[in-house]
Amino acid sequence: MSAATNRPGVDQRSVEVDFPVDDFGGAGEALGTMTISDEVALGENQRLMTLNMGPQHPSTHGVLRVLLKLDGEVITDCDPVIGYLHRGTEKLGESHRYAQLIPWTDRTDYVAAPMNNLGCVLAIEKLVDVTSPERAQYWRVIMSELARIASHLVWLGTHALDIGALSMSLYCFRERELIMDIFETFCGARLTTNMMEIGGFSRPIPDILPGMVRDFCNVFPSRQQEYVDVLSANPIWIARTKGIGIISPEAAISYSLTGACLRGSGINYDIRKAMPYLVYDRLDFEVPLGTHGDTFDRYLVRMEEMRQARKIILQCLDQCEKMDTPLMAYESPYVIPPHKGTMTTAEDMQRHFIWVIKGFNPPVGEAYAAVEHPKGENGYYFVSDGDAMPYRWRIRSPDFVNLGVLPHLAQGAMLADVVALIGTIDIVLGSVDR
Amino acid sequence: MTWDALIFYLLGAVSILAALGVVAAANPVHSAIFLILCFFNVAGIFVMLGAQFLAAVQVIVYAGAILVLVLFVLMLVDPDDLPEFHNARPVQRIVGVLLGAVLLLEVGLAIVSRTVMGQQGNATPELIALVGGNTQALGNVLFSQYLLPFEAVSLVLLVGVVGAIVLALPERLGAGSPRRGTISLGHPRGADQALAAGPAFETPIVQTRLEREEAASLDGSRDLIMVSDPDEYTTIGKRGRVR
Amino acid sequence: MTAEPQPVWLTFIVAFIIMNVLLIGMAYMTWFERKVLAAMQDRMGPTRTGPRGLLQPLADGVKLLGKEDLIPAAADKWVFFFAPLVVFVTAIVQVAVIPFGNTITVFGHPVNLFITDLNVGALFLIAFGSIGVYGVILGAYASSNRFSLLGGLRSAAQVISYEIIVGLSLVGIFLLTSSLSVREIMLQQQAMLQIGPLTLPNWFILSQPLAFVLFLIAVVAETNRSPFDLPEAETELVSGFHTEYSAFRFSFYFLGEYINMIVASLFAATMFLGGISGPGSDRFWGLGIVWLLVKVVLFLFFYIWLRATLPRFRYDQLMGLAWKVLLPLVLLNIVVTAFIRLVGNGQIF
């Protein structure tokens, strides 16, 4: 993302002066020892300081590196440098079977792993034309909405911590812990859950799980009220978020933002409503839209999304507690055969073994499925040439696209606002770099 | 030699050495540090003279505030940008040495001939104790006898403040440009190229003044639009607001 | 009321005791902060080092001593070396004018429970409070780090602005007491105030409530504590001015900050809450010290409470608060106090 040198007002100025035009790209220079006299001259009496924030910086949410040009404390130029967490997930996918791709998705946006699983699984199901049973769909919605709350809690905690509200992060992680316990009970893992499978869920739902989810839903509103009490009534919080990082609706669309960044600017685009997947068209929930497009609006939108997520979870629980239908579409050849019998009968064991080792060969074609990830539109695109491994796999990660708006927001802001802006965009570098 | 005299000579010697350090130090920040040391010793001498108030004010105003601002500026200026100070032209050096010598001569003569001995004041320890202490004595003199000069000085300072604001203001009122303040006094290196219009937003955020004020107000309550229909609020209306 | 003269060696003993108590108090201030912060954040705080983690300050000290002492290659070595000492020394020197009681008799010797009774004691505190900023600025400069530089610049602007508020908020008290001596101001607060049926102590928090609030805000800013901890804002400036400091050099900054907090609390308690005054303190000098400690702990708790609750200001908001809100208020306070004083003296009307 070093498009900075092509932006107006940057390259024209630096052509004539005695430092390299590509002074942003000169990574070695910027990483070296900084001396105070190392500022660059730009025009008459205008001395800008280049500040290298990250990749080891407490507030860049991972290994994001932001190169800033400062005039005093005011930012005149901002260039996010990414790729420090690039693991080549998409290329790796071309040498793995379809079912083996799902664990890779955990590692993209690791604070909302079930949502990544879901997007991937939905795309594969679309490719091979499998529909998961209704009960599994309800449970998928429950898990993905829990993941939404968990992700928003991490966002809220770190965002508030960046702005200086120390205690918020601990409060948020306290509630996130309950969600992590639910995930652990459900699938055995807390962070990299790998819980969704092609065709539904192959493992039974633990008996205590609905009760745990219900307990969480009962306790959460009062806890959320605590956050509101700490932040929404706090003049410093309001002064630090209101009117900061305003994204106009045009800018939001032209930067192809999704998620709360888009809805905070008042554009109504929520995939759960616009292109309903799973059972979202049967659920009663509302989408919050901001009116000003600033950091405060995005804060309010995400807080409201947590309330709506809880509402969705309760509706789903009511539905699936009545059901006693299967969780897996075993009738399809593209779905892993049942575990039952693998330890006792040779046929079952062989079938299971062959499926795991050889995978399946989907029909030739391509499929794209997107889910409303906590951070925006998380899309998975598969191109199949009929082989057991995808010909091409592509992840549309919302963080990567949303991060593009940071230079736009940071210009003219102050240094302290940069951390607030990185927080409000809500990025996870695993998802940005993939 | 009494303890008082010993302490006085110590303070005096350190302040003179520190003053020499101010001139001799190559790094302007080191000069400033020496100056702080000098001020402290002078404050010590004030204390020995029984003028504790003056000593405290010396530390608060000179050491505590003015030199902080001096350091503030020095830290921002690259020493390389001060060629006149260190790599002066020969003419400047000769003139500088001459002027310094003349000044030294003047001060020396004044001390030797004792012509700078001022008029003996009436601030004896007894009289000061009578008004209640050196603070009270200073206050009485300052706000009665020297009221007019005192007010005149404050007026001069006011003019300075107004001047500083006027100098800083146009930058903030620059149309369309982001907030910026020049804090560097360094000379520009490289080409004297005028700044372009400055980094501009690709899409200006169109906002009325009323909306901007609302956005900046410290009221924590703000309503969200709650929609359940995906077809509402999907197009952009005029002025960038969503309809 | 001037203090009884006493031999210098006695003053040294009193000073020695006070300094040591202060250092131990500082160490346990870190423990107190951890525990209170933990309680506010649903955590346990230190539990492993001694009963209730009471040996945690010791463990921290040993850890800091054992760390590698790094000096950046580009650093200005001498300045880098003595900058932390400036913070530490100016912090600890301030306690010299704080009175911990009146003159008592120990083994027949009259002993003053204060180190010195300077007739400009309050100014002395303000002066050394403002000198402490040199440690921050010079440390920031010497580190040759841009984050530190920004922290130093912020600190310079912040301390100069808030020092004005601290000084001016006390002017009302100076007007009422006609004195700049901390001890004299404290003694004047030991009188009782009769308002109708109520008998209240003549604490200046009652007659100068606005000044008290302003003083408290400004003192939090001057000690660089949250929400005014911009010079060391971890999340933006990566600890700002002490980014490059490690091991024992860092611990001097750390010590200085905590001693500054304690001294500021002592200062506030003495100026506004009557210092040692409290029920029974005129009979037993020990009770007076206990009352002073209670007041100090209240202030320290307030510091920690703020840190656990409030987000951080932005630089321009911080300066705006000082110059646009606090300064007019503090000037108003002075004018109103002076007017009341004149009316009370019968000099006008």
mmCIF file of N, CA, C and O in Angstrom, chain A residues 113-145:
data_model
loop_
_atom_site.group_PDB
_atom_site.id
_atom_site.type_symbol
_atom_site.label_atom_id
_atom_site.label_comp_id
_atom_site.label_asym_id
_atom_site.label_seq_id
_atom_site.Cartn_x
_atom_site.Cartn_y
_atom_site.Cartn_z
ATOM 1 N N ALA A 113 -12.929 -16.247 14.784
ATOM 2 C CA ALA A 113 -12.638 -17.396 13.940
ATOM 3 C C ALA A 113 -13.897 -18.096 13.398
ATOM 4 O O ALA A 113 -13.917 -18.465 12.229
ATOM 5 N N PRO A 114 -14.962 -18.280 14.183
ATOM 6 C CA PRO A 114 -16.131 -18.972 13.623
ATOM 7 C C PRO A 114 -16.705 -18.286 12.398
ATOM 8 O O PRO A 114 -17.203 -18.955 11.483
ATOM 9 N N MET A 115 -16.618 -16.970 12.353
ATOM 10 C CA MET A 115 -17.149 -16.256 11.194
ATOM 11 C C MET A 115 -16.334 -16.569 9.947
ATOM 12 O O MET A 115 -16.888 -16.705 8.863
ATOM 13 N N ASN A 116 -15.016 -16.662 10.092
ATOM 14 C CA ASN A 116 -14.184 -17.000 8.942
ATOM 15 C C ASN A 116 -14.514 -18.407 8.464
ATOM 16 O O ASN A 116 -14.647 -18.660 7.268
ATOM 17 N N ASN A 117 -14.629 -19.331 9.430
ATOM 18 C CA ASN A 117 -15.007 -20.707 9.077
ATOM 19 C C ASN A 117 -16.286 -20.700 8.277
ATOM 20 O O ASN A 117 -16.397 -21.354 7.251
ATOM 21 N N LEU A 118 -17.240 -19.938 8.764
ATOM 22 C CA LEU A 118 -18.567 -19.934 8.150
ATOM 23 C C LEU A 118 -18.493 -19.461 6.705
ATOM 24 O O LEU A 118 -19.078 -20.084 5.814
ATOM 25 N N GLY A 119 -17.761 -18.374 6.460
ATOM 26 C CA GLY A 119 -17.665 -17.869 5.092
ATOM 27 C C GLY A 119 -17.071 -18.909 4.172
ATOM 28 O O GLY A 119 -17.595 -19.172 3.070
ATOM 29 N N CYS A 120 -16.006 -19.549 4.629
ATOM 30 C CA CYS A 120 -15.335 -20.556 3.813
ATOM 31 C C CYS A 120 -16.266 -21.728 3.542
ATOM 32 O O CYS A 120 -16.410 -22.190 2.402
ATOM 33 N N VAL A 121 -16.929 -22.196 4.598
ATOM 34 C CA VAL A 121 -17.800 -23.359 4.475
ATOM 35 C C VAL A 121 -18.976 -23.059 3.553
ATOM 36 O O VAL A 121 -19.361 -23.871 2.709
ATOM 37 N N LEU A 122 -19.523 -21.843 3.685
ATOM 38 C CA LEU A 122 -20.657 -21.485 2.836
ATOM 39 C C LEU A 122 -20.249 -21.468 1.371
ATOM 40 O O LEU A 122 -21.003 -21.897 0.489
ATOM 41 N N ALA A 123 -19.030 -20.980 1.104
ATOM 42 C CA ALA A 123 -18.579 -20.928 -0.286
ATOM 43 C C ALA A 123 -18.390 -22.335 -0.836
ATOM 44 O O ALA A 123 -18.782 -22.639 -1.971
ATOM 45 N N ILE A 124 -17.809 -23.237 -0.025
ATOM 46 C CA ILE A 124 -17.610 -24.617 -0.501
ATOM 47 C C ILE A 124 -18.965 -25.288 -0.700
ATOM 48 O O ILE A 124 -19.194 -25.991 -1.687
ATOM 49 N N GLU A 125 -19.880 -25.050 0.239
ATOM 50 C CA GLU A 125 -21.217 -25.651 0.115
ATOM 51 C C GLU A 125 -21.917 -25.164 -1.146
ATOM 52 O O GLU A 125 -22.633 -25.899 -1.802
ATOM 53 N N LYS A 126 -21.670 -23.898 -1.483
ATOM 54 C CA LYS A 126 -22.263 -23.342 -2.697
ATOM 55 C C LYS A 126 -21.653 -24.027 -3.913
ATOM 56 O O LYS A 126 -22.346 -24.360 -4.882
ATOM 57 N N LEU A 127 -20.357 -24.286 -3.836
ATOM 58 C CA LEU A 127 -19.652 -24.901 -4.957
ATOM 59 C C LEU A 127 -20.165 -26.313 -5.200
ATOM 60 O O LEU A 127 -20.372 -26.725 -6.340
ATOM 61 N N VAL A 128 -20.349 -27.069 -4.120
ATOM 62 C CA VAL A 128 -20.756 -28.465 -4.287
ATOM 63 C C VAL A 128 -22.257 -28.644 -4.100
ATOM 64 O O VAL A 128 -22.758 -29.766 -4.146
ATOM 65 N N ASP A 129 -22.968 -27.554 -3.896
ATOM 66 C CA ASP A 129 -24.424 -27.562 -3.783
ATOM 67 C C ASP A 129 -24.912 -28.458 -2.653
ATOM 68 O O ASP A 129 -25.629 -29.428 -2.867
ATOM 69 N N VAL A 130 -24.484 -28.149 -1.480
ATOM 70 C CA VAL A 130 -24.941 -28.847 -0.285
ATOM 71 C C VAL A 130 -25.640 -27.818 0.590
ATOM 72 O O VAL A 130 -25.198 -26.666 0.662
ATOM 73 N N THR A 131 -26.717 -28.209 1.212
ATOM 74 C CA THR A 131 -27.356 -27.328 2.174
ATOM 75 C C THR A 131 -27.325 -28.000 3.532
ATOM 76 O O THR A 131 -27.694 -29.165 3.655
ATOM 77 N N SER A 132 -26.872 -27.277 4.514
ATOM 78 C CA SER A 132 -26.817 -27.872 5.844
ATOM 79 C C SER A 132 -28.218 -27.923 6.437
ATOM 80 O O SER A 132 -29.078 -27.123 6.078
ATOM 81 N N PRO A 133 -28.457 -28.863 7.359
ATOM 82 C CA PRO A 133 -29.794 -28.984 7.959
ATOM 83 C C PRO A 133 -30.159 -27.725 8.739
ATOM 84 O O PRO A 133 -29.292 -26.957 9.159
ATOM 85 N N GLU A 134 -31.433 -27.551 8.936
ATOM 86 C CA GLU A 134 -31.936 -26.317 9.539
ATOM 87 C C GLU A 134 -31.355 -26.102 10.934
ATOM 88 O O GLU A 134 -30.948 -25.011 11.300
ATOM 89 N N ARG A 135 -31.288 -27.179 11.702
ATOM 90 C CA ARG A 135 -30.806 -27.046 13.077
ATOM 91 C C ARG A 135 -29.347 -26.592 13.091
ATOM 92 O O ARG A 135 -28.967 -25.726 13.879
ATOM 93 N N ALA A 136 -28.576 -27.169 12.166
ATOM 94 C CA ALA A 136 -27.178 -26.750 12.070
ATOM 95 C C ALA A 136 -27.093 -25.290 11.674
ATOM 96 O O ALA A 136 -26.228 -24.551 12.144
ATOM 97 N N GLN A 137 -28.012 -24.862 10.820
ATOM 98 C CA GLN A 137 -27.981 -23.447 10.408
ATOM 99 C C GLN A 137 -28.235 -22.535 11.590
ATOM 100 O O GLN A 137 -27.589 -21.498 11.744
ATOM 101 N N TYR A 138 -29.184 -22.924 12.444
ATOM 102 C CA TYR A 138 -29.449 -22.098 13.628
ATOM 103 C C TYR A 138 -28.217 -22.037 14.519
ATOM 104 O O TYR A 138 -27.845 -20.987 15.029
ATOM 105 N N TRP A 139 -27.575 -23.207 14.692
ATOM 106 C CA TRP A 139 -26.390 -23.205 15.546
ATOM 107 C C TRP A 139 -25.249 -22.407 14.914
ATOM 108 O O TRP A 139 -24.467 -21.771 15.609
ATOM 109 N N ARG A 140 -25.175 -22.441 13.600
ATOM 110 C CA ARG A 140 -24.149 -21.622 12.943
ATOM 111 C C ARG A 140 -24.401 -20.140 13.201
ATOM 112 O O ARG A 140 -23.457 -19.363 13.442
ATOM 113 N N VAL A 141 -25.664 -19.763 13.148
ATOM 114 C CA VAL A 141 -25.987 -18.352 13.423
ATOM 115 C C VAL A 141 -25.610 -18.004 14.860
ATOM 116 O O VAL A 141 -25.008 -16.964 15.128
ATOM 117 N N ILE A 142 -25.944 -18.918 15.787
ATOM 118 C CA ILE A 142 -25.622 -18.627 17.198
ATOM 119 C C ILE A 142 -24.126 -18.433 17.366
ATOM 120 O O ILE A 142 -23.663 -17.456 17.967
ATOM 121 N N MET A 143 -23.361 -19.364 16.781
ATOM 122 C CA MET A 143 -21.917 -19.279 16.967
ATOM 123 C C MET A 143 -21.353 -18.033 16.281
ATOM 124 O O MET A 143 -20.462 -17.367 16.814
ATOM 125 N N SER A 144 -21.876 -17.711 15.115
ATOM 126 C CA SER A 144 -21.296 -16.550 14.437
ATOM 127 C C SER A 144 -21.698 -15.259 15.147
ATOM 128 O O SER A 144 -20.908 -14.314 15.208
ATOM 129 N N GLU A 145 -22.883 -15.219 15.726
ATOM 130 C CA GLU A 145 -23.243 -14.000 16.461
ATOM 131 C C GLU A 145 -22.452 -13.886 17.765
ATOM 132 O O GLU A 145 -22.089 -12.791 18.189
#
